[in-house]
XYZ file of C-alpha atoms in Angstrom:
759
model
C 153.016 95.414 30.026
C 152.607 92.069 31.998
C 149.728 89.957 31.406
C 147.669 89.414 34.635
C 146.035 86.173 35.411
C 142.215 86.091 36.340
C 141.647 86.511 39.995
C 140.075 83.125 39.694
C 142.603 81.233 38.513
C 145.080 83.085 40.890
C 143.096 82.364 44.076
C 142.791 78.584 42.589
C 146.327 78.497 42.669
C 147.115 79.961 46.373
C 144.779 76.778 47.623
C 146.793 75.111 49.961
C 148.175 71.845 48.552
C 146.758 69.553 51.134
C 143.063 71.322 50.863
C 143.070 71.458 47.366
C 143.996 67.212 47.552
C 140.933 66.650 49.948
C 138.740 68.368 47.890
C 139.736 67.298 44.379
C 139.377 63.466 46.150
C 136.339 63.643 47.813
C 134.450 65.137 44.728
C 136.481 62.430 43.107
C 135.025 59.950 45.773
C 131.321 61.296 45.796
C 131.053 60.718 41.784
C 132.424 57.326 42.046
C 129.715 56.736 44.713
C 126.861 58.726 43.476
C 127.583 58.280 39.259
C 129.334 55.026 38.948
C 129.353 52.102 41.007
C 126.360 52.356 43.592
C 122.737 51.697 41.872
C 120.082 53.212 43.006
C 117.092 52.072 45.058
C 114.429 53.082 42.472
C 115.621 51.017 39.397
C 118.127 49.294 40.498
C 120.457 50.507 37.894
C 123.924 52.138 37.755
C 123.834 55.339 35.430
C 125.871 53.469 32.753
C 123.508 50.887 32.405
C 120.559 53.495 32.654
C 121.895 54.919 29.936
C 122.200 51.371 27.657
C 118.155 50.951 28.166
C 117.449 54.658 27.657
C 119.312 54.848 24.084
C 118.230 51.636 23.109
C 115.106 52.889 23.565
C 115.376 55.993 21.414
C 116.922 53.695 18.656
C 113.285 51.759 18.925
C 115.202 48.751 20.041
C 111.988 47.276 21.266
C 111.941 43.447 21.690
C 109.337 43.294 18.665
C 111.961 45.211 17.335
C 114.855 43.981 14.251
C 118.380 43.736 15.638
C 120.659 45.940 15.396
C 124.716 46.180 15.988
C 125.977 46.619 19.294
C 128.126 48.823 18.115
C 125.065 51.250 17.057
C 124.020 51.420 20.378
C 127.579 51.968 22.096
C 127.820 54.336 20.098
C 124.751 56.345 20.651
C 125.496 55.916 24.409
C 129.120 57.330 23.948
C 127.958 60.170 21.751
C 124.739 61.230 23.773
C 124.576 60.428 27.384
C 128.070 58.832 28.388
C 131.297 59.994 27.089
C 133.765 56.947 28.756
C 135.204 54.246 27.263
C 133.853 52.109 24.416
C 135.275 48.823 25.975
C 133.790 48.961 29.628
C 130.236 50.891 28.038
C 129.660 47.325 25.889
C 131.053 45.052 28.939
C 128.458 46.647 31.077
C 125.616 46.065 28.531
C 126.788 42.418 27.598
C 126.070 41.767 31.754
C 122.499 42.949 30.971
C 122.461 39.970 27.875
C 123.938 37.718 29.413
C 120.987 35.020 31.089
C 123.856 33.494 33.308
C 124.962 36.785 34.953
C 121.509 38.316 35.357
C 118.609 36.490 36.481
C 116.261 38.872 34.364
C 118.271 40.161 31.366
C 117.533 43.613 29.756
C 119.014 42.900 26.351
C 118.011 40.178 23.602
C 121.593 39.496 22.205
C 122.025 37.554 19.182
C 125.743 36.012 18.275
C 128.622 35.214 20.791
C 127.580 37.130 23.785
C 129.813 34.649 26.593
C 129.652 31.312 27.662
C 129.026 30.173 31.168
C 132.877 28.806 31.472
C 133.928 31.944 29.870
C 131.688 35.119 30.434
C 134.073 37.479 28.931
C 134.705 35.190 25.648
C 131.918 37.610 24.281
C 132.475 38.776 20.393
C 133.051 42.333 19.601
C 130.461 45.098 19.420
C 130.923 45.235 15.861
C 129.623 41.570 15.557
C 127.136 40.696 17.916
C 123.888 42.620 17.618
C 120.699 43.502 20.455
C 117.553 45.100 21.166
C 116.054 45.574 24.357
C 113.975 42.375 26.251
C 110.236 42.315 27.389
C 111.549 42.699 30.980
C 113.233 46.161 29.920
C 109.665 47.439 29.254
C 109.548 47.712 33.033
C 111.788 50.230 32.805
C 110.359 52.437 29.823
C 106.561 52.336 29.759
C 106.103 55.439 32.011
C 109.074 57.618 30.877
C 107.198 59.800 28.831
C 104.361 59.996 31.286
C 106.122 63.052 33.690
C 106.990 60.066 36.185
C 110.772 61.290 35.921
C 113.066 64.317 36.214
C 115.114 65.748 33.231
C 118.422 66.858 33.000
C 121.016 67.602 30.395
C 123.139 65.927 28.880
C 127.198 66.084 29.392
C 127.395 68.659 26.511
C 123.950 69.898 26.868
C 122.412 68.901 23.741
C 119.564 66.456 25.049
C 117.858 65.665 28.238
C 118.148 62.319 29.918
C 116.414 60.803 32.670
C 117.740 61.221 35.909
C 116.409 57.660 36.876
C 113.864 55.222 35.170
C 110.670 54.745 35.985
C 110.518 50.740 37.006
C 107.541 48.777 37.626
C 109.348 46.027 39.600
C 111.794 46.078 42.567
C 115.122 45.225 39.820
C 117.623 46.203 42.603
C 116.094 42.749 43.952
C 115.305 40.679 41.121
C 118.995 41.323 39.122
C 120.558 42.722 41.874
C 124.059 44.143 41.690
C 127.540 45.071 42.332
C 129.907 47.460 42.629
C 133.082 48.490 43.902
C 132.762 52.604 45.046
C 135.430 54.388 47.075
C 135.735 53.557 50.793
C 132.633 51.299 50.463
C 131.407 48.304 47.818
C 127.870 46.700 47.399
C 126.597 43.222 46.404
C 123.169 42.529 46.259
C 122.088 39.258 45.017
C 119.190 38.490 42.298
C 115.836 37.411 44.046
C 112.614 35.116 41.797
C 109.963 37.709 40.643
C 106.716 35.931 42.381
C 108.481 36.074 46.147
C 109.543 39.530 45.930
C 105.774 40.202 44.368
C 103.981 38.399 46.839
C 105.993 40.340 49.944
C 105.236 43.810 48.447
C 101.265 43.486 48.347
C 101.891 41.719 51.794
C 104.055 45.103 52.601
C 101.096 47.369 50.892
C 98.369 45.516 53.061
C 100.066 45.609 56.112
C 102.543 48.740 56.870
C 103.709 47.014 59.807
C 104.772 44.089 58.872
C 107.940 42.496 60.187
C 110.838 41.173 58.365
C 110.274 37.851 59.522
C 106.668 37.839 58.253
C 108.467 39.032 54.882
C 111.116 36.363 54.871
C 108.010 33.211 54.446
C 107.806 35.003 50.842
C 111.182 35.890 50.143
C 113.162 32.131 50.958
C 116.474 33.679 50.047
C 118.255 34.822 46.722
C 117.452 33.414 43.336
C 120.481 33.062 40.888
C 120.114 32.093 37.328
C 121.878 28.833 37.876
C 119.953 25.592 39.607
C 122.918 24.974 42.074
C 121.323 24.670 45.682
C 121.215 27.486 48.389
C 122.941 25.551 51.470
C 122.556 28.602 53.825
C 120.374 27.676 56.631
C 116.631 29.916 56.717
C 118.065 31.003 59.973
C 121.136 32.297 58.976
C 119.469 34.052 55.682
C 117.322 35.972 57.790
C 120.175 37.272 60.210
C 121.435 38.661 56.883
C 118.002 40.330 55.537
C 118.103 41.405 59.470
C 121.375 42.957 59.201
C 121.687 44.215 55.228
C 125.146 42.246 54.822
C 126.182 38.379 55.334
C 127.250 35.565 53.115
C 125.148 32.858 51.131
C 126.250 29.609 50.009
C 125.483 27.872 46.925
C 126.520 24.128 45.619
C 126.614 22.256 42.804
C 123.399 20.036 42.080
C 124.746 16.466 41.021
C 123.030 12.845 41.362
C 124.529 9.319 41.171
C 124.667 7.650 37.904
C 125.867 3.579 37.179
C 128.397 4.326 40.452
C 129.556 7.765 39.149
C 128.965 11.170 40.215
C 127.240 13.958 37.866
C 127.351 17.319 38.551
C 124.408 18.818 36.676
C 124.091 22.707 37.775
C 126.905 24.510 38.960
C 127.215 27.574 41.454
C 126.505 31.240 39.737
C 129.655 32.057 38.180
C 131.548 28.897 38.225
C 132.815 27.486 35.302
C 133.329 23.936 34.426
C 136.766 24.070 33.163
C 137.634 25.688 36.683
C 136.638 23.031 38.344
C 137.441 20.509 35.841
C 141.524 22.079 36.396
C 140.984 21.809 40.153
C 139.923 18.256 40.307
C 142.790 17.330 37.611
C 145.411 19.019 39.879
C 144.334 17.032 43.053
C 144.741 13.753 40.952
C 147.949 14.939 39.750
C 149.072 15.708 43.182
C 148.134 12.671 44.533
C 145.288 14.185 46.957
C 142.414 11.878 45.480
C 143.592 8.807 44.857
C 140.206 7.270 45.308
C 139.257 8.919 41.474
C 140.393 7.498 38.013
C 139.300 10.162 35.744
C 136.731 13.208 35.246
C 134.772 13.849 32.110
C 133.685 17.356 30.914
C 130.010 15.474 29.166
C 128.684 19.499 28.794
C 127.088 19.983 25.574
C 123.915 21.694 23.964
C 121.453 19.336 24.858
C 123.070 19.211 28.513
C 124.535 22.575 29.176
C 126.067 21.399 32.591
C 127.365 17.442 33.180
C 130.614 16.731 34.661
C 131.246 13.422 35.488
C 133.676 12.491 38.144
C 134.916 8.629 38.063
C 135.526 6.540 41.461
C 138.292 3.909 41.267
C 135.828 1.667 42.568
C 132.563 0.791 43.821
C 133.419 0.913 47.105
C 134.662 4.556 47.493
C 132.009 6.482 50.048
C 130.876 8.583 47.075
C 129.049 10.974 50.025
C 132.510 11.755 51.726
C 134.398 12.195 48.033
C 131.604 14.723 47.170
C 131.421 16.373 50.303
C 135.869 16.784 49.784
C 135.195 17.912 46.406
C 132.575 20.853 47.396
C 135.564 21.588 50.198
C 138.349 21.825 47.777
C 137.051 23.033 44.816
C 134.361 25.826 42.701
C 131.692 22.966 43.573
C 131.113 25.176 46.436
C 130.958 28.970 46.349
C 130.369 31.754 49.037
C 128.392 34.456 47.872
C 128.516 37.794 49.906
C 125.172 40.193 50.589
C 126.094 43.691 51.175
C 122.458 45.709 50.625
C 124.480 49.019 50.116
C 122.467 51.378 47.767
C 121.794 55.062 46.854
C 118.615 55.734 48.566
C 115.281 57.953 47.323
C 117.296 60.918 49.373
C 120.166 60.113 47.013
C 122.510 59.249 49.573
C 124.402 55.630 50.354
C 123.538 53.499 52.740
C 123.328 49.150 54.117
C 119.742 48.926 54.388
C 117.669 45.482 55.383
C 115.433 43.703 53.318
C 112.677 45.400 55.372
C 114.103 48.932 54.535
C 114.919 48.160 50.637
C 111.161 46.581 50.308
C 109.368 49.535 51.866
C 111.679 52.450 50.611
C 110.937 51.064 46.757
C 107.411 51.330 47.581
C 107.672 54.962 48.528
C 109.170 55.713 45.266
C 106.992 53.565 43.278
C 103.577 55.223 44.762
C 105.986 58.651 44.113
C 105.997 57.681 40.715
C 102.479 56.115 40.235
C 101.097 59.515 41.705
C 103.167 61.388 38.912
C 101.739 58.763 36.217
C 98.284 59.649 37.412
C 98.496 63.246 37.654
C 99.724 64.024 34.434
C 97.756 61.347 32.803
C 94.617 62.971 34.497
C 95.688 66.863 33.613
C 95.884 65.228 29.946
C 92.186 64.396 30.024
C 91.363 67.740 31.574
C 92.637 69.298 28.812
C 91.165 67.010 26.413
C 87.773 67.314 28.155
C 88.016 71.170 28.060
C 89.100 71.090 24.310
C 85.903 68.492 23.424
C 83.595 71.121 25.670
C 84.292 73.959 22.988
C 83.814 71.512 20.318
C 80.354 70.435 21.815
C 79.846 73.723 22.051
C 80.732 74.858 17.913
C 78.596 71.719 17.144
C 75.962 72.928 18.733
C 76.296 76.389 17.286
C 77.657 75.552 13.996
C 76.115 78.112 12.102
C 76.562 81.048 14.034
C 80.408 79.443 14.286
C 80.747 80.056 10.468
C 79.345 83.230 10.277
C 81.640 84.838 12.932
C 84.394 83.223 10.956
C 83.508 84.585 7.560
C 82.653 87.768 8.416
C 85.052 88.514 11.803
C 88.279 90.309 10.910
C 89.579 88.868 14.032
C 87.418 85.519 14.728
C 89.642 84.510 18.284
C 88.629 86.770 20.483
C 84.805 87.295 18.901
C 84.289 83.414 18.790
C 85.718 83.580 22.964
C 83.265 86.417 23.383
C 80.377 85.249 21.514
C 80.182 81.693 23.096
C 82.314 82.030 26.584
C 85.402 80.048 25.000
C 88.690 80.188 26.383
C 91.136 80.947 24.316
C 92.712 77.296 23.966
C 89.150 76.123 22.590
C 89.107 79.359 20.248
C 92.665 78.027 18.721
C 91.095 74.526 18.875
C 87.900 75.352 16.932
C 89.295 77.422 14.147
C 91.760 74.348 13.326
C 88.813 72.066 12.759
C 89.208 70.679 8.936
C 86.164 71.324 7.008
C 85.382 67.400 6.873
C 85.407 67.344 10.764
C 81.990 69.275 10.550
C 80.018 65.903 9.797
C 77.498 64.823 12.074
C 79.606 61.612 12.806
C 82.343 63.737 14.425
C 79.640 65.005 16.863
C 78.838 61.352 17.748
C 82.535 60.726 18.047
C 83.344 63.422 20.331
C 80.370 62.967 22.437
C 81.497 59.532 23.167
C 85.042 60.332 23.665
C 84.139 62.762 26.070
C 81.456 60.364 27.791
C 85.055 57.836 28.376
C 87.585 60.483 29.325
C 85.274 61.999 31.780
C 84.634 58.161 33.340
C 88.580 58.070 33.627
C 88.892 61.456 35.073
C 86.059 60.061 37.457
C 88.072 56.370 37.985
C 91.440 58.704 38.316
C 90.723 61.679 41.133
C 88.785 58.214 43.097
C 92.284 56.672 42.934
C 94.075 59.784 43.533
C 91.800 60.981 46.243
C 90.977 57.101 48.531
C 94.384 55.439 50.076
C 92.529 51.915 49.610
C 91.987 52.528 46.017
C 95.646 53.944 45.461
C 96.940 50.988 47.029
C 94.890 48.775 45.266
C 95.783 50.455 41.931
C 99.374 49.529 42.682
C 98.902 46.185 43.715
C 97.037 45.360 40.386
C 100.205 46.911 38.337
C 102.706 44.378 40.424
C 100.214 41.263 39.895
C 100.079 41.667 36.321
C 103.771 42.874 35.599
C 104.104 39.189 37.953
C 101.899 37.370 35.763
C 103.760 38.469 32.951
C 107.720 38.177 33.520
C 107.517 36.034 36.682
C 108.664 32.523 36.760
C 109.780 29.324 39.155
C 112.262 29.813 41.690
C 115.814 27.589 40.130
C 117.653 27.723 43.123
C 115.970 25.367 45.592
C 117.171 26.130 49.502
C 117.864 22.907 50.863
C 119.199 21.579 53.966
C 123.120 20.265 53.872
C 125.773 19.704 55.905
C 129.078 21.273 56.682
C 131.255 19.957 53.580
C 134.488 18.490 54.813
C 137.707 17.308 52.696
C 139.753 14.416 53.452
C 142.568 14.493 55.878
C 146.007 13.649 54.635
C 145.627 10.350 56.737
C 142.063 9.794 53.842
C 144.310 9.941 50.843
C 147.927 8.202 51.445
C 148.804 4.919 52.099
C 149.394 4.500 55.467
C 152.991 2.556 56.100
C 155.928 2.877 58.284
C 158.718 5.072 57.086
C 162.017 6.653 58.262
C 163.355 10.644 57.991
C 166.393 11.567 57.713
C 167.746 15.571 58.093
C 171.258 16.615 57.718
C 172.645 19.030 59.367
C 172.902 21.471 55.968
C 168.878 20.887 56.054
C 168.288 18.554 53.233
C 165.826 15.985 54.324
C 164.381 12.559 52.594
C 161.965 9.795 53.902
C 162.455 6.162 52.896
C 160.057 3.449 53.246
C 160.119 1.241 56.544
C 161.895 1.422 59.982
C 164.975 -1.321 58.769
C 167.299 1.410 56.961
C 169.796 2.452 59.070
C 170.340 6.321 59.393
C 174.045 6.061 60.273
C 175.231 4.304 57.308
C 173.276 6.657 54.600
C 175.724 8.576 52.231
C 175.095 12.543 52.508
C 176.989 15.406 50.096
C 179.955 16.347 50.469
C 180.685 18.300 53.651
C 177.661 16.683 55.216
C 175.933 14.422 57.625
C 173.419 13.199 59.735
C 172.118 15.392 62.416
C 168.859 13.363 63.014
C 166.328 10.751 62.163
C 163.031 9.888 63.337
C 160.760 6.323 62.580
C 157.449 7.190 62.140
C 154.300 6.192 60.256
C 153.389 8.178 56.703
C 150.054 9.405 58.106
C 151.646 10.865 61.153
C 152.442 14.882 61.180
C 156.241 15.479 61.370
C 157.235 18.616 63.831
C 160.266 20.422 63.434
C 161.695 22.579 66.015
C 164.339 25.450 65.032
C 166.495 27.145 67.906
C 164.175 30.136 67.612
C 161.570 27.917 69.476
C 159.559 27.707 66.435
C 157.366 24.849 65.557
C 156.853 23.780 61.674
C 154.850 20.807 60.322
C 154.909 18.829 57.402
C 154.160 15.113 55.846
C 156.049 12.800 55.112
C 154.049 11.993 51.406
C 155.276 15.414 50.816
C 159.159 14.513 51.273
C 161.586 12.592 48.233
C 163.027 9.367 48.117
C 165.986 8.278 50.707
C 167.458 6.833 47.129
C 168.869 10.684 46.378
C 170.180 12.635 48.656
C 166.572 14.107 49.593
C 165.826 18.704 48.966
C 166.760 21.248 51.164
C 163.888 21.619 54.093
C 163.769 25.245 53.250
C 162.179 24.732 50.102
C 159.195 22.888 51.728
C 159.200 25.751 55.120
C 159.587 28.884 55.266
C 162.332 28.629 58.381
C 163.461 31.933 59.739
C 166.857 33.850 59.065
C 169.487 32.517 61.515
C 167.628 29.658 62.480
C 168.112 25.619 62.150
C 166.327 23.124 62.728
C 167.295 21.690 66.583
C 164.800 18.579 66.333
C 161.912 16.404 64.825
C 159.089 14.245 66.812
C 156.043 12.740 65.511
C 153.371 11.315 67.764
C 149.423 10.882 68.394
C 147.819 14.415 68.595
C 146.773 14.005 71.709
C 150.348 12.907 73.443
C 152.271 15.472 75.542
C 155.785 16.705 75.538
C 158.238 18.125 78.249
C 159.841 21.037 76.573
C 162.765 23.631 78.371
C 165.266 25.391 77.504
C 168.684 25.620 79.182
C 167.719 28.508 81.138
C 165.982 26.675 83.883
C 162.071 26.859 82.484
C 160.144 24.323 80.759
C 156.162 23.540 80.207
C 154.076 20.354 79.321
C 152.500 20.709 75.998
C 149.934 18.644 73.651
C 151.543 17.589 70.848
C 148.512 19.277 68.538
C 149.535 22.438 69.786
C 152.867 22.211 67.853
C 150.595 21.700 64.697
C 150.270 24.752 62.457
C 149.528 24.873 58.442
C 151.383 27.876 58.040
C 154.740 27.494 55.922
C 156.272 29.777 58.385
C 155.598 28.023 61.425
C 154.713 29.553 64.418
C 156.312 30.622 67.766
C 155.659 27.556 70.790
C 158.806 28.274 73.037
C 159.821 32.037 73.955
C 163.535 31.779 74.392
C 165.858 34.052 75.627
C 169.418 36.042 75.715
C 170.618 33.142 73.035
C 168.905 30.192 75.414
C 169.505 26.881 73.595
C 165.752 24.552 73.366
C 166.678 21.333 75.275
C 165.143 17.727 73.250
C 161.622 17.318 74.235
C 160.829 14.244 76.166
C 157.648 12.518 75.349
C 155.083 11.961 78.780
C 153.853 8.369 79.143
C 151.480 8.626 81.698
C 150.383 11.809 83.079
C 149.489 11.425 86.436
C 152.476 9.224 87.277
C 155.459 10.532 85.320
C 158.402 12.650 86.896
C 160.642 15.064 85.825
C 164.626 14.508 86.209
C 166.545 17.747 85.470
C 170.420 17.847 85.130
C 172.374 20.755 85.168
C 175.710 21.336 83.443
C 177.339 21.477 87.062
C 176.129 17.928 88.101
C 173.197 19.009 90.016
C 170.022 16.890 90.010
C 166.487 17.435 90.659
C 163.978 15.260 90.670
C 159.878 16.266 90.788
C 156.355 15.140 89.764
C 155.345 15.918 86.429
C 151.921 17.547 87.976
C 153.779 20.316 89.331
C 154.922 21.876 85.921
C 151.914 24.139 84.107
C 150.125 22.638 80.721
C 150.633 25.445 77.928
C 150.077 26.080 74.851
C 153.347 28.557 74.102
C 155.318 30.342 76.047
C 158.286 30.471 78.430
C 156.991 28.014 81.471
C 157.709 28.254 84.984
C 161.027 27.794 86.693
C 162.507 24.220 86.717
C 165.694 23.951 88.808
C 167.437 27.161 90.400
C 169.979 28.704 89.284
C 171.706 31.279 91.291
C 172.135 34.441 89.193
C 176.071 34.313 90.632
C 177.053 31.396 88.623
C 175.024 32.640 85.292
C 177.502 35.514 85.461
C 180.494 33.202 85.776
C 182.407 32.935 82.040
C 180.769 29.284 81.608
C 178.117 29.798 83.269
C 175.952 26.256 84.696
C 173.258 25.550 82.227
C 170.599 23.012 82.528
C 172.235 20.688 80.395
C 169.508 17.354 80.620
C 165.319 17.189 80.914
C 163.988 13.772 80.803
C 160.391 12.298 81.425
C 161.149 9.562 84.164
C 158.154 7.155 84.055
C 156.954 5.557 87.404
C 159.352 2.477 88.824
C 162.185 3.412 85.939
C 165.892 3.409 86.688
C 167.869 7.062 85.502
C 170.876 6.109 83.838
C 173.633 8.981 83.835
C 177.005 8.320 82.010
C 179.965 10.438 82.441
C 182.918 9.610 80.281
C 183.548 5.366 80.428
C 181.648 5.387 83.881
C 178.023 5.367 84.671
C 175.381 5.714 87.791
C 172.507 3.850 87.715
C 169.887 5.682 90.245
C 166.896 2.860 91.079
C 163.806 4.437 92.226
C 164.650 3.700 95.472
C 167.389 6.107 94.866
C 166.179 7.996 93.394
C 164.523 9.572 96.820
C 167.953 11.418 97.120
C 167.803 13.975 94.692
C 163.712 14.019 94.575
C 162.259 18.081 95.175
C 160.018 20.457 94.803
C 160.038 22.434 91.682
C 162.584 25.449 91.305
C 164.728 24.172 93.990
C 168.180 23.764 93.223
C 168.732 20.190 93.048
C 171.562 17.861 94.800
C 175.094 17.591 93.069
C 175.740 13.721 91.746
C 178.237 11.979 93.192
C 182.077 13.122 92.602
C 182.999 11.746 88.928
C 179.484 11.948 87.861
C 178.929 15.655 87.660
C 180.126 16.184 83.977
C 177.051 14.375 82.890
C 177.446 13.474 78.612
C 174.443 11.318 78.293
C 171.442 10.218 80.283
C 169.336 7.191 79.562
C 165.801 5.674 80.951
C 165.480 2.307 81.376
C 162.647 0.778 82.580
C 162.927 -1.293 85.801
C 162.241 -4.992 85.521
C 160.349 -6.281 88.541
C 160.994 -10.013 89.764
C 159.121 -12.287 90.810
C 160.294 -12.080 94.158
C 159.224 -8.174 94.687
C 155.814 -9.152 93.196
């Protein structure tokens, strides 16, 4: 007989794959969000951290206990509460113990627990020892006081708390980071004393504004003494939104004309910063620095010394550059995304976090007081039964001695409850002494006083608030300390420009037809006589200065930028330009230009369109350049022409059929990129011919300049007076040059020499 599958499995297999995948991923996502990556607002802990703290408390590893091997703790956590990888669990435990990672560490470690330069250099768990820190007591003092809900562990053999009853808002004090599915959290640490003042103010003023709260909480407070340089207004805006950024800058001072850094940003490594500065020195980007020393030791945990070349170096500008280019200045994101009291993840602003935590704390305190009151009432009930027994001791003994069922007889004889009768029957003979009666009366009096006080606190809102405030103040006094991260007003750091770090000198840039480039010092070299590799020859050269950017324009209209100090010497064959720039496939460089930032150029293509562009619009830091001039239908780029005077220059356009049009520069637009406007009109019928008419030359014609047109061995010189015959409006057809000069080979612009008579 064929065995049939259970109906549940049959149904399971019939689920459409899309529905199954969607449901499975949703379940996984919710697990990651709620049970792994995001902290709870109540205790500010993720499940693994909560289980580590609770497991250590169950092992008796209080702050006063002897240290135990970390492997013992990890084993208990995995075996009892957290069935996951031991490495991940131990790393979570290490983070709780590192004083440079946590503002208020929860674990007290002995052995190698990592180093600020390399937080993951900690020893294996079989070598290190640990116990809970004093601060960890804020999570454990009230666990057994009826304050938490208990759930079975993963195998149902033990119970574990769903959340720890934190007496302080650990979510703000220590912060937390985590990446879930579709969301992340990044809570930054804060100072206990500041948070405590804000909480007390919020208890007294339920409608307090965030602005008022931020008078107490100035900003985050990291384990390091580096300066927070984010303006208070930006910090306030970040707290309002619940997300934003905070910037930290290393602390330094000048000592014997040397820059000494004594405190680094949170999680910044001395070794990494040392490497960053050294790499800049090797790349000749820091010529004003001769050396850097890491003098950190046990006495000075952070001491990084930067030695300038001379006393003339501007140390402020140098530190600014180091802040802008190394981890001496770091930015930290704040994203207050956490699991609220309602069990749902949400981004909350600072006021919401404080308010909701106070709700959690108030509920915890209420549970604790009710639990204590119930215990006191139960004890008072027992003690009252004892007093009845002591007042009627002879009758009680008589009942017990002669009764077959003393318990119901005692209840009947003295109007006792079943609980009281059971307690009386369990009294030992030595407790019948007169002294015990006095103790019971004293204890009863004390318990009744406590009962009265607890009822008063639970029944009076003001008294209840005062009780919470007193607890917060007591814990703040016990664990609080001064702010470590000062908030300072500093200007924005700027890195050096290329001109600040290179020697300015004349250079000649030489580019070959196969795309090899080199740089020669000075302008004396004749590029025509330079030797090239076999099969290669000169494409173009450029005489400029070493501090000027060099712009390359390719046949697709893209712009690329380089500085000459990065180019090889002209003594060899140079290097391929593609080693410096990511030139587009099937594109090749046509022109090089170098100029001042504010200079303007006339650019255009042989289809008769063009525009004026500022030199700064050519500049780009991207290796693959940027699109500047739009070219269509295999149009060719024309050589850029530099504008001499914006308000006075004219434009000379000459086509392949010998038509010349001169018009004023102001008729062309000033654009950052694009196709531009029509410069000269070329009829469609001319474009359809086998050898179509094209714009051949596009030149800037300064005021009072001569236009010299070469055709073969002949040339035509057009003086400013003769140019009027060819002057018109932009976009017109232009006038044909005289017969014999229509096949133009070369165009020159020659300044007009004005004689004394002309003046």
